[in-house]
């Protein structure tokens, strides 16, 4: 079997080629740039492929996304229709997201930014907040990462609610479904965590209209995609004081340009898309496993639904 690999950085691509050669020693693993006969390529392993990169492989059996989202693959307007897309998910990715979500929810819950400001001023300023059961945290998206994060928040003791497209039942989590229940979900949600996939329905969902439905002093955590957020709407909501704090891990442009207002904003915490970056060796093992299963059976559990966009 022939696998062609593309990641935006050449050194990253070379690293992945070596890794996958070690994991699939009987397969022919190459970088996309080194493919001489596109008709021989069976699988493409990609992150942010360029327009037309994948269309040239006329006999492609599947595309592998080096990550949980498939939006970066679907963004290619020349993407061939009907080729299965395999996501890279797993315990490692879920665990990392649970840690990130717990850390930043707790940080907002205990008002650490204000507490650290008091320390900087040598001010013995005690901030006493309600206990977790009296704090409502909402998770948008109850897939692999959202459901796992909601569970951890419930275990800590928060009053947790979750929102998804189809009905869900998760222990300790009050669930809401579809657009008709979005307002009810948002009402009273003091800390909002976004873990939706990027699709036409969710692009720009973190906007002025949504912020207005949160209670005053709400905090927003976006660890899904930068394109979910309307940047200016967040800045306006922070300026007005309706939203108190935000933690942003993902951005319209990555790396976030040095001139961007978010870097210096006193109410925004910026992290560089690390909430759940898969460890490459673990990711490689998952990809190799999925490729072997797909090659033997024609499918695997991590095949995404390209028609619905995630
Ligand atoms: P997933 O398993 O595909 O789950 C997506 C969830 O969102 C599902 O519960 C789905 O509802 C819900 N959803 C989709 N469209 C919706 C809509 N229009 N209205 C309401 N709910 C909707 O995704 P995942 O693996 O948890 O990952 C979520 C996203 O996190 C990824 O797509 C990626 O963008 C992001 N991510 C970020 C990082 C990072 O490091 N920052 C790392 C990995 C992933 P149903 O269950 O009803 O279908």
Tab-separated table of C-alpha atoms and ligand atoms in Angstrom:
chain	number	residue	atom	x	y	z
A	1	UNK	CA	0.000	0.000	0.000
A	2	UNK	CA	1.220	3.511	-0.722
A	3	UNK	CA	0.686	6.382	1.722
A	4	UNK	CA	1.421	10.018	0.798
A	5	UNK	CA	1.897	12.468	3.686
A	6	UNK	CA	1.463	16.251	3.705
A	7	UNK	CA	1.771	18.715	6.599
A	8	UNK	CA	2.368	22.428	6.039
A	9	UNK	CA	5.981	22.261	7.274
A	10	UNK	CA	8.445	20.151	5.263
A	11	UNK	CA	10.406	19.159	8.369
A	12	UNK	CA	7.188	17.973	10.019
A	13	UNK	CA	6.262	16.011	6.913
A	14	UNK	CA	9.702	14.342	6.840
A	15	UNK	CA	9.374	13.493	10.533
A	16	UNK	CA	5.962	11.887	9.954
A	17	UNK	CA	7.262	9.940	6.943
A	18	UNK	CA	10.020	8.409	9.097
A	19	UNK	CA	7.584	7.695	11.941
A	20	UNK	CA	5.042	5.989	9.664
A	21	UNK	CA	7.772	3.988	7.866
A	22	UNK	CA	8.677	2.539	11.261
A	23	UNK	CA	5.046	1.763	12.102
A	24	UNK	CA	4.083	0.299	8.715
A	25	UNK	CA	7.346	-1.302	7.525
A	26	UNK	CA	5.679	-3.257	4.714
A	27	UNK	CA	3.939	-0.196	3.258
A	28	UNK	CA	5.393	2.404	0.937
A	29	UNK	CA	5.362	5.688	2.888
A	30	UNK	CA	6.375	8.893	1.149
A	31	UNK	CA	5.903	12.640	1.309
A	32	UNK	CA	3.358	14.036	-1.147
A	33	UNK	CA	6.093	16.082	-2.792
A	34	UNK	CA	8.025	12.891	-3.616
A	35	UNK	CA	5.134	11.033	-5.286
A	36	UNK	CA	6.067	10.267	-8.882
A	37	UNK	CA	2.949	8.373	-9.961
A	38	UNK	CA	-0.203	9.764	-8.247
A	39	UNK	CA	-2.268	6.806	-9.478
A	40	UNK	CA	-0.376	4.474	-7.101
A	41	UNK	CA	-1.325	6.376	-3.918
A	42	UNK	CA	-3.862	4.505	-1.758
A	43	UNK	CA	-3.983	6.754	1.324
A	44	UNK	CA	-3.283	10.437	2.013
A	45	UNK	CA	-2.319	11.473	5.552
A	46	UNK	CA	-2.740	15.224	5.864
A	47	UNK	CA	-3.006	18.350	7.978
A	48	UNK	CA	-4.293	21.447	6.137
A	49	UNK	CA	-3.772	20.089	2.618
A	50	UNK	CA	-3.456	22.658	-0.182
A	51	UNK	CA	-6.193	23.055	-2.788
A	52	UNK	CA	-6.008	20.209	-5.324
A	53	UNK	CA	-3.381	18.216	-3.386
A	54	UNK	CA	-5.724	15.293	-2.834
A	55	UNK	CA	-7.653	15.415	-6.136
A	56	UNK	CA	-4.617	14.246	-8.076
A	57	UNK	CA	-4.712	10.821	-6.393
A	58	UNK	CA	-7.334	9.185	-8.598
A	59	UNK	CA	-7.268	5.793	-6.833
A	60	UNK	CA	-7.340	7.079	-3.266
A	61	UNK	CA	-9.077	4.767	-0.779
A	62	UNK	CA	-9.169	7.133	2.210
A	63	UNK	CA	-7.848	10.417	3.602
A	64	UNK	CA	-6.496	10.554	7.159
A	65	UNK	CA	-6.745	13.806	9.126
A	66	UNK	CA	-3.849	14.198	11.571
A	67	UNK	CA	-6.289	15.479	14.203
A	68	UNK	CA	-9.900	15.227	15.353
A	69	UNK	CA	-11.357	17.897	13.059
A	70	UNK	CA	-11.909	17.359	9.336
A	71	UNK	CA	-12.740	20.992	8.495
A	72	UNK	CA	-9.195	21.564	7.186
A	73	UNK	CA	-9.697	18.711	4.677
A	74	UNK	CA	-13.215	19.757	3.641
A	75	UNK	CA	-11.903	23.309	3.053
A	76	UNK	CA	-10.284	22.105	-0.202
A	77	UNK	CA	-12.791	23.080	-2.949
A	78	UNK	CA	-11.324	20.394	-5.245
A	79	UNK	CA	-11.631	17.596	-2.689
A	80	UNK	CA	-12.884	14.448	-4.475
A	81	UNK	CA	-16.372	13.492	-3.318
A	82	UNK	CA	-17.011	10.201	-1.586
A	83	UNK	CA	-13.482	9.383	-0.377
A	84	UNK	CA	-13.781	8.418	3.309
A	85	UNK	CA	-12.036	10.729	5.788
A	86	UNK	CA	-10.585	9.098	8.914
A	87	UNK	CA	-10.173	11.301	12.021
A	88	UNK	CA	-7.388	10.793	14.519
A	89	UNK	CA	-8.932	10.625	17.956
A	90	UNK	CA	-8.230	8.570	21.037
A	91	UNK	CA	-7.729	8.519	24.778
A	92	UNK	CA	-4.623	10.703	24.631
A	93	UNK	CA	-6.477	13.514	22.858
A	94	UNK	CA	-9.493	13.237	25.158
A	95	UNK	CA	-7.365	13.233	28.310
A	96	UNK	CA	-5.508	16.354	27.183
A	97	UNK	CA	-8.739	18.218	26.443
A	98	UNK	CA	-10.224	17.197	29.799
A	99	UNK	CA	-7.139	18.599	31.548
A	100	UNK	CA	-7.287	21.882	29.609
A	101	UNK	CA	-11.015	22.377	30.139
A	102	UNK	CA	-10.824	21.557	33.865
A	103	UNK	CA	-7.851	23.901	34.304
A	104	UNK	CA	-9.450	26.893	32.603
A	105	UNK	CA	-12.949	26.388	33.998
A	106	UNK	CA	-11.508	26.194	37.513
A	107	UNK	CA	-9.347	29.226	36.819
A	108	UNK	CA	-12.384	31.286	35.812
A	109	UNK	CA	-14.504	29.784	38.570
A	110	UNK	CA	-11.964	30.828	41.267
A	111	UNK	CA	-11.287	34.173	39.513
A	112	UNK	CA	-7.545	33.511	39.306
A	113	UNK	CA	-6.870	36.431	36.930
A	114	UNK	CA	-8.173	38.837	39.614
A	115	UNK	CA	-6.309	36.956	42.359
A	116	UNK	CA	-3.020	37.160	40.426
A	117	UNK	CA	-3.599	40.863	39.880
A	118	UNK	CA	-3.975	41.273	43.653
A	119	UNK	CA	-0.685	39.408	44.178
A	120	UNK	CA	1.049	41.724	41.696
A	121	UNK	CA	-0.231	44.640	43.821
A	122	UNK	CA	0.792	42.914	47.117
A	123	UNK	CA	-2.838	43.181	48.058
A	124	UNK	CA	-4.171	40.594	50.566
A	125	UNK	CA	-7.457	40.442	48.681
A	126	UNK	CA	-9.560	37.365	49.436
A	127	UNK	CA	-11.814	36.296	46.614
A	128	UNK	CA	-14.498	33.929	47.825
A	129	UNK	CA	-16.619	32.388	45.090
A	130	UNK	CA	-19.656	30.100	45.221
A	131	UNK	CA	-18.857	26.380	45.470
A	132	UNK	CA	-18.829	24.464	42.189
A	133	UNK	CA	-22.390	23.053	42.447
A	134	UNK	CA	-23.612	26.657	42.440
A	135	UNK	CA	-21.636	27.457	39.270
A	136	UNK	CA	-23.234	26.598	35.921
A	137	UNK	CA	-20.857	25.529	33.169
A	138	UNK	CA	-22.050	24.808	29.631
A	139	UNK	CA	-20.282	22.702	27.013
A	140	UNK	CA	-21.192	23.229	23.364
A	141	UNK	CA	-20.650	19.991	21.431
A	142	UNK	CA	-20.964	16.631	23.152
A	143	UNK	CA	-18.782	14.469	20.921
A	144	UNK	CA	-15.578	12.715	21.960
A	145	UNK	CA	-14.035	15.782	23.536
A	146	UNK	CA	-17.123	17.681	24.698
A	147	UNK	CA	-18.780	14.731	26.453
A	148	UNK	CA	-15.514	13.732	28.170
A	149	UNK	CA	-14.911	17.317	29.320
A	150	UNK	CA	-18.493	17.658	30.582
A	151	UNK	CA	-18.042	14.445	32.596
A	152	UNK	CA	-14.891	15.724	34.294
A	153	UNK	CA	-16.579	19.028	35.152
A	154	UNK	CA	-19.520	17.110	36.638
A	155	UNK	CA	-17.099	14.976	38.677
A	156	UNK	CA	-15.521	18.135	40.097
A	157	UNK	CA	-19.010	19.122	41.187
A	158	UNK	CA	-20.050	21.866	38.772
A	159	UNK	CA	-23.607	22.208	37.632
A	160	UNK	CA	-22.934	21.087	34.050
A	161	UNK	CA	-25.066	21.358	30.961
A	162	UNK	CA	-24.286	20.357	27.406
A	163	UNK	CA	-25.609	21.170	23.950
A	164	UNK	CA	-25.503	18.976	20.859
A	165	UNK	CA	-27.328	18.360	17.611
A	166	UNK	CA	-28.917	15.063	18.588
A	167	UNK	CA	-30.169	14.073	22.073
A	168	UNK	CA	-27.570	12.827	24.555
A	169	UNK	CA	-27.641	11.247	27.987
A	170	UNK	CA	-24.556	11.837	30.132
A	171	UNK	CA	-24.423	11.146	33.881
A	172	UNK	CA	-24.481	14.369	35.874
A	173	UNK	CA	-25.002	16.578	32.809
A	174	UNK	CA	-28.222	18.346	31.835
A	175	UNK	CA	-28.450	18.107	28.056
A	176	UNK	CA	-30.029	20.363	25.453
A	177	UNK	CA	-30.601	19.566	21.799
A	178	UNK	CA	-30.584	21.551	18.590
A	179	UNK	CA	-31.190	25.186	17.727
A	180	UNK	CA	-34.592	25.204	19.449
A	181	UNK	CA	-32.957	24.590	22.866
A	182	UNK	CA	-29.878	26.793	22.418
A	183	UNK	CA	-31.331	29.806	24.252
A	184	UNK	CA	-32.409	27.674	27.201
A	185	UNK	CA	-28.912	26.137	27.305
A	186	UNK	CA	-27.237	29.556	27.299
A	187	UNK	CA	-29.541	31.101	29.882
A	188	UNK	CA	-27.647	31.122	33.192
A	189	UNK	CA	-24.484	29.610	31.711
A	190	UNK	CA	-21.686	31.352	33.633
A	191	UNK	CA	-18.747	29.601	31.982
A	192	UNK	CA	-19.140	28.506	28.363
A	193	UNK	CA	-16.812	25.972	26.735
A	194	UNK	CA	-16.892	25.555	22.957
A	195	UNK	CA	-16.096	22.090	21.625
A	196	UNK	CA	-18.147	22.118	18.424
A	197	UNK	CA	-16.739	21.061	15.075
A	198	UNK	CA	-16.369	23.800	12.454
A	199	UNK	CA	-19.217	23.451	9.941
A	200	UNK	CA	-21.357	25.955	8.023
A	201	UNK	CA	-23.880	25.788	10.913
A	202	UNK	CA	-21.320	26.550	13.631
A	203	UNK	CA	-19.016	29.073	11.907
A	204	UNK	CA	-19.299	32.384	13.792
A	205	UNK	CA	-21.565	30.885	16.459
A	206	UNK	CA	-19.693	32.702	19.263
A	207	UNK	CA	-21.083	36.090	18.327
A	208	UNK	CA	-22.752	39.153	19.851
A	209	UNK	CA	-26.214	37.579	19.810
A	210	UNK	CA	-24.975	34.505	21.690
A	211	UNK	CA	-22.932	36.529	24.216
A	212	UNK	CA	-26.009	38.639	24.988
A	213	UNK	CA	-27.863	35.466	26.025
A	214	UNK	CA	-25.224	34.581	28.640
A	215	UNK	CA	-25.541	36.074	32.110
A	216	UNK	CA	-23.466	39.158	32.922
A	217	UNK	CA	-19.853	38.343	33.893
A	218	UNK	CA	-19.846	35.108	31.923
A	219	UNK	CA	-16.510	33.597	30.857
A	220	UNK	CA	-15.930	32.043	27.442
A	221	UNK	CA	-13.454	29.284	26.602
A	222	UNK	CA	-12.896	28.458	22.936
A	223	UNK	CA	-10.858	25.347	22.310
A	224	UNK	CA	-12.446	24.204	19.035
A	225	UNK	CA	-11.703	26.457	16.041
A	226	UNK	CA	-10.915	30.172	15.667
A	227	UNK	CA	-13.611	30.533	13.010
A	228	UNK	CA	-16.296	29.785	15.616
A	229	UNK	CA	-15.597	33.171	17.163
A	230	UNK	CA	-16.446	36.615	15.813
A	231	UNK	CA	-13.389	38.372	17.259
A	232	UNK	CA	-14.847	41.884	17.261
A	233	UNK	CA	-18.021	40.675	18.987
A	234	UNK	CA	-15.956	39.191	21.815
A	235	UNK	CA	-13.933	42.384	22.174
A	236	UNK	CA	-17.168	44.423	22.323
A	237	UNK	CA	-18.694	42.071	24.908
A	238	UNK	CA	-15.541	42.360	27.058
A	239	UNK	CA	-15.478	46.125	26.608
A	240	UNK	CA	-19.101	46.426	27.741
A	241	UNK	CA	-18.358	44.180	30.743
A	242	UNK	CA	-21.031	41.674	29.788
A	243	UNK	CA	-18.382	38.991	29.250
A	244	UNK	CA	-15.772	39.062	32.001
A	245	UNK	CA	-12.942	36.867	30.749
A	246	UNK	CA	-12.076	34.642	27.806
A	247	UNK	CA	-9.598	31.842	27.223
A	248	UNK	CA	-8.779	31.299	23.576
A	249	UNK	CA	-6.745	28.381	22.250
A	250	UNK	CA	-7.649	28.703	18.562
A	251	UNK	CA	-7.663	31.648	16.163
A	252	UNK	CA	-8.675	32.732	12.671
A	253	UNK	CA	-5.017	32.981	11.789
A	254	UNK	CA	-2.457	30.713	13.450
A	255	UNK	CA	0.073	31.549	14.705
A	256	UNK	CA	-1.847	34.541	16.073
A	257	UNK	CA	-0.155	37.588	14.457
A	258	UNK	CA	1.920	39.675	16.919
A	259	UNK	CA	-0.207	42.746	16.091
A	260	UNK	CA	-3.460	41.058	17.176
A	261	UNK	CA	-5.329	42.763	20.029
A	262	UNK	CA	-5.913	39.455	21.815
A	263	UNK	CA	-2.239	39.148	22.840
A	264	UNK	CA	-2.319	42.170	25.163
A	265	UNK	CA	-5.945	42.151	26.242
A	266	UNK	CA	-6.158	42.081	30.056
A	267	UNK	CA	-9.270	39.885	30.019
A	268	UNK	CA	-8.060	37.341	27.455
A	269	UNK	CA	-5.790	34.354	27.988
A	270	UNK	CA	-4.139	33.161	24.789
A	271	UNK	CA	-2.759	29.639	24.383
A	272	UNK	CA	-1.223	28.500	21.068
A	273	UNK	CA	-3.622	25.721	19.948
A	274	UNK	CA	-2.325	23.332	22.588
A	275	UNK	CA	-5.481	22.369	24.443
A	276	UNK	CA	-5.305	18.933	22.896
A	277	UNK	CA	-2.448	18.643	20.461
A	278	UNK	CA	-1.931	14.973	19.899
A	279	UNK	CA	1.455	13.620	20.816
A	280	UNK	CA	2.874	12.687	17.395
A	281	UNK	CA	4.040	9.206	18.346
A	282	UNK	CA	0.659	8.304	19.851
A	283	UNK	CA	-1.062	9.861	16.825
A	284	UNK	CA	1.165	7.862	14.483
A	285	UNK	CA	0.267	4.603	16.235
A	286	UNK	CA	-3.460	5.438	16.008
A	287	UNK	CA	-3.147	6.303	12.323
A	288	UNK	CA	-1.201	3.117	11.535
A	289	UNK	CA	-3.818	1.055	13.396
A	290	UNK	CA	-6.689	2.774	11.565
A	291	UNK	CA	-5.000	2.312	8.184
A	292	UNK	CA	-4.507	-1.414	8.823
A	293	UNK	CA	-8.140	-1.841	9.907
A	294	UNK	CA	-9.434	0.240	6.997
A	295	UNK	CA	-7.286	-1.638	4.503
A	296	UNK	CA	-8.513	-5.001	5.777
A	297	UNK	CA	-12.217	-4.147	6.135
A	298	UNK	CA	-12.954	-1.066	4.007
A	299	UNK	CA	-13.903	0.984	7.081
A	300	UNK	CA	-12.878	1.816	10.651
A	301	UNK	CA	-14.622	3.364	13.697
A	302	UNK	CA	-12.999	6.773	13.208
A	303	UNK	CA	-14.395	7.431	9.725
A	304	UNK	CA	-16.054	10.868	9.856
A	305	UNK	CA	-19.314	11.763	8.194
A	306	UNK	CA	-18.122	14.146	5.486
A	307	UNK	CA	-21.684	15.043	4.471
A	308	UNK	CA	-22.495	16.466	7.914
A	309	UNK	CA	-18.984	17.962	8.181
A	310	UNK	CA	-17.596	16.161	11.271
B	1	LIG	P1	-17.127	15.218	17.512
B	1	LIG	O1	-16.881	13.932	18.218
B	1	LIG	O2	-17.321	15.204	16.047
B	1	LIG	O3	-18.390	15.900	18.216
B	1	LIG	C1	-18.972	17.077	17.764
B	1	LIG	C2	-20.160	17.423	18.660
B	1	LIG	O4	-20.707	18.689	18.234
B	1	LIG	C3	-21.282	16.394	18.584
B	1	LIG	O5	-21.835	16.213	19.870
B	1	LIG	C4	-22.311	17.085	17.668
B	1	LIG	O6	-23.651	16.727	17.929
B	1	LIG	C5	-22.119	18.537	18.034
B	1	LIG	N1	-22.568	19.414	16.938
B	1	LIG	C6	-22.139	19.460	15.668
B	1	LIG	N2	-22.817	20.389	14.970
B	1	LIG	C7	-23.712	20.929	15.823
B	1	LIG	C8	-24.709	21.915	15.707
B	1	LIG	N3	-24.931	22.552	14.539
B	1	LIG	N4	-25.460	22.213	16.785
B	1	LIG	C9	-25.268	21.568	17.973
B	1	LIG	N5	-24.323	20.609	18.152
B	1	LIG	C10	-23.562	20.297	17.085
B	1	LIG	O7	-15.935	16.239	17.778
B	1	LIG	P2	-14.762	16.154	18.862
B	1	LIG	O8	-13.834	15.043	18.530
B	1	LIG	O9	-15.372	16.202	20.211
B	1	LIG	O10	-14.005	17.513	18.546
B	1	LIG	C11	-14.665	18.757	18.551
B	1	LIG	C12	-13.797	19.800	17.889
B	1	LIG	O11	-12.716	20.156	18.738
B	1	LIG	C13	-13.091	19.339	16.614
B	1	LIG	O12	-13.930	19.398	15.485
B	1	LIG	C14	-11.946	20.311	16.497
B	1	LIG	O13	-12.377	21.435	15.778
B	1	LIG	C15	-11.701	20.724	17.944
B	1	LIG	N6	-10.393	20.267	18.437
B	1	LIG	C16	-9.537	21.192	18.951
B	1	LIG	C17	-8.320	20.780	19.437
B	1	LIG	C18	-7.360	21.777	20.039
B	1	LIG	O14	-6.237	21.408	20.389
B	1	LIG	N7	-7.741	23.021	20.196
B	1	LIG	C19	-7.965	19.428	19.415
B	1	LIG	C20	-8.858	18.521	18.897
B	1	LIG	C21	-10.078	18.947	18.412
B	1	LIG	P3	-24.159	15.208	17.641
B	1	LIG	O15	-23.454	14.368	18.659
B	1	LIG	O16	-25.597	15.276	17.900
B	1	LIG	O17	-23.762	14.888	16.235
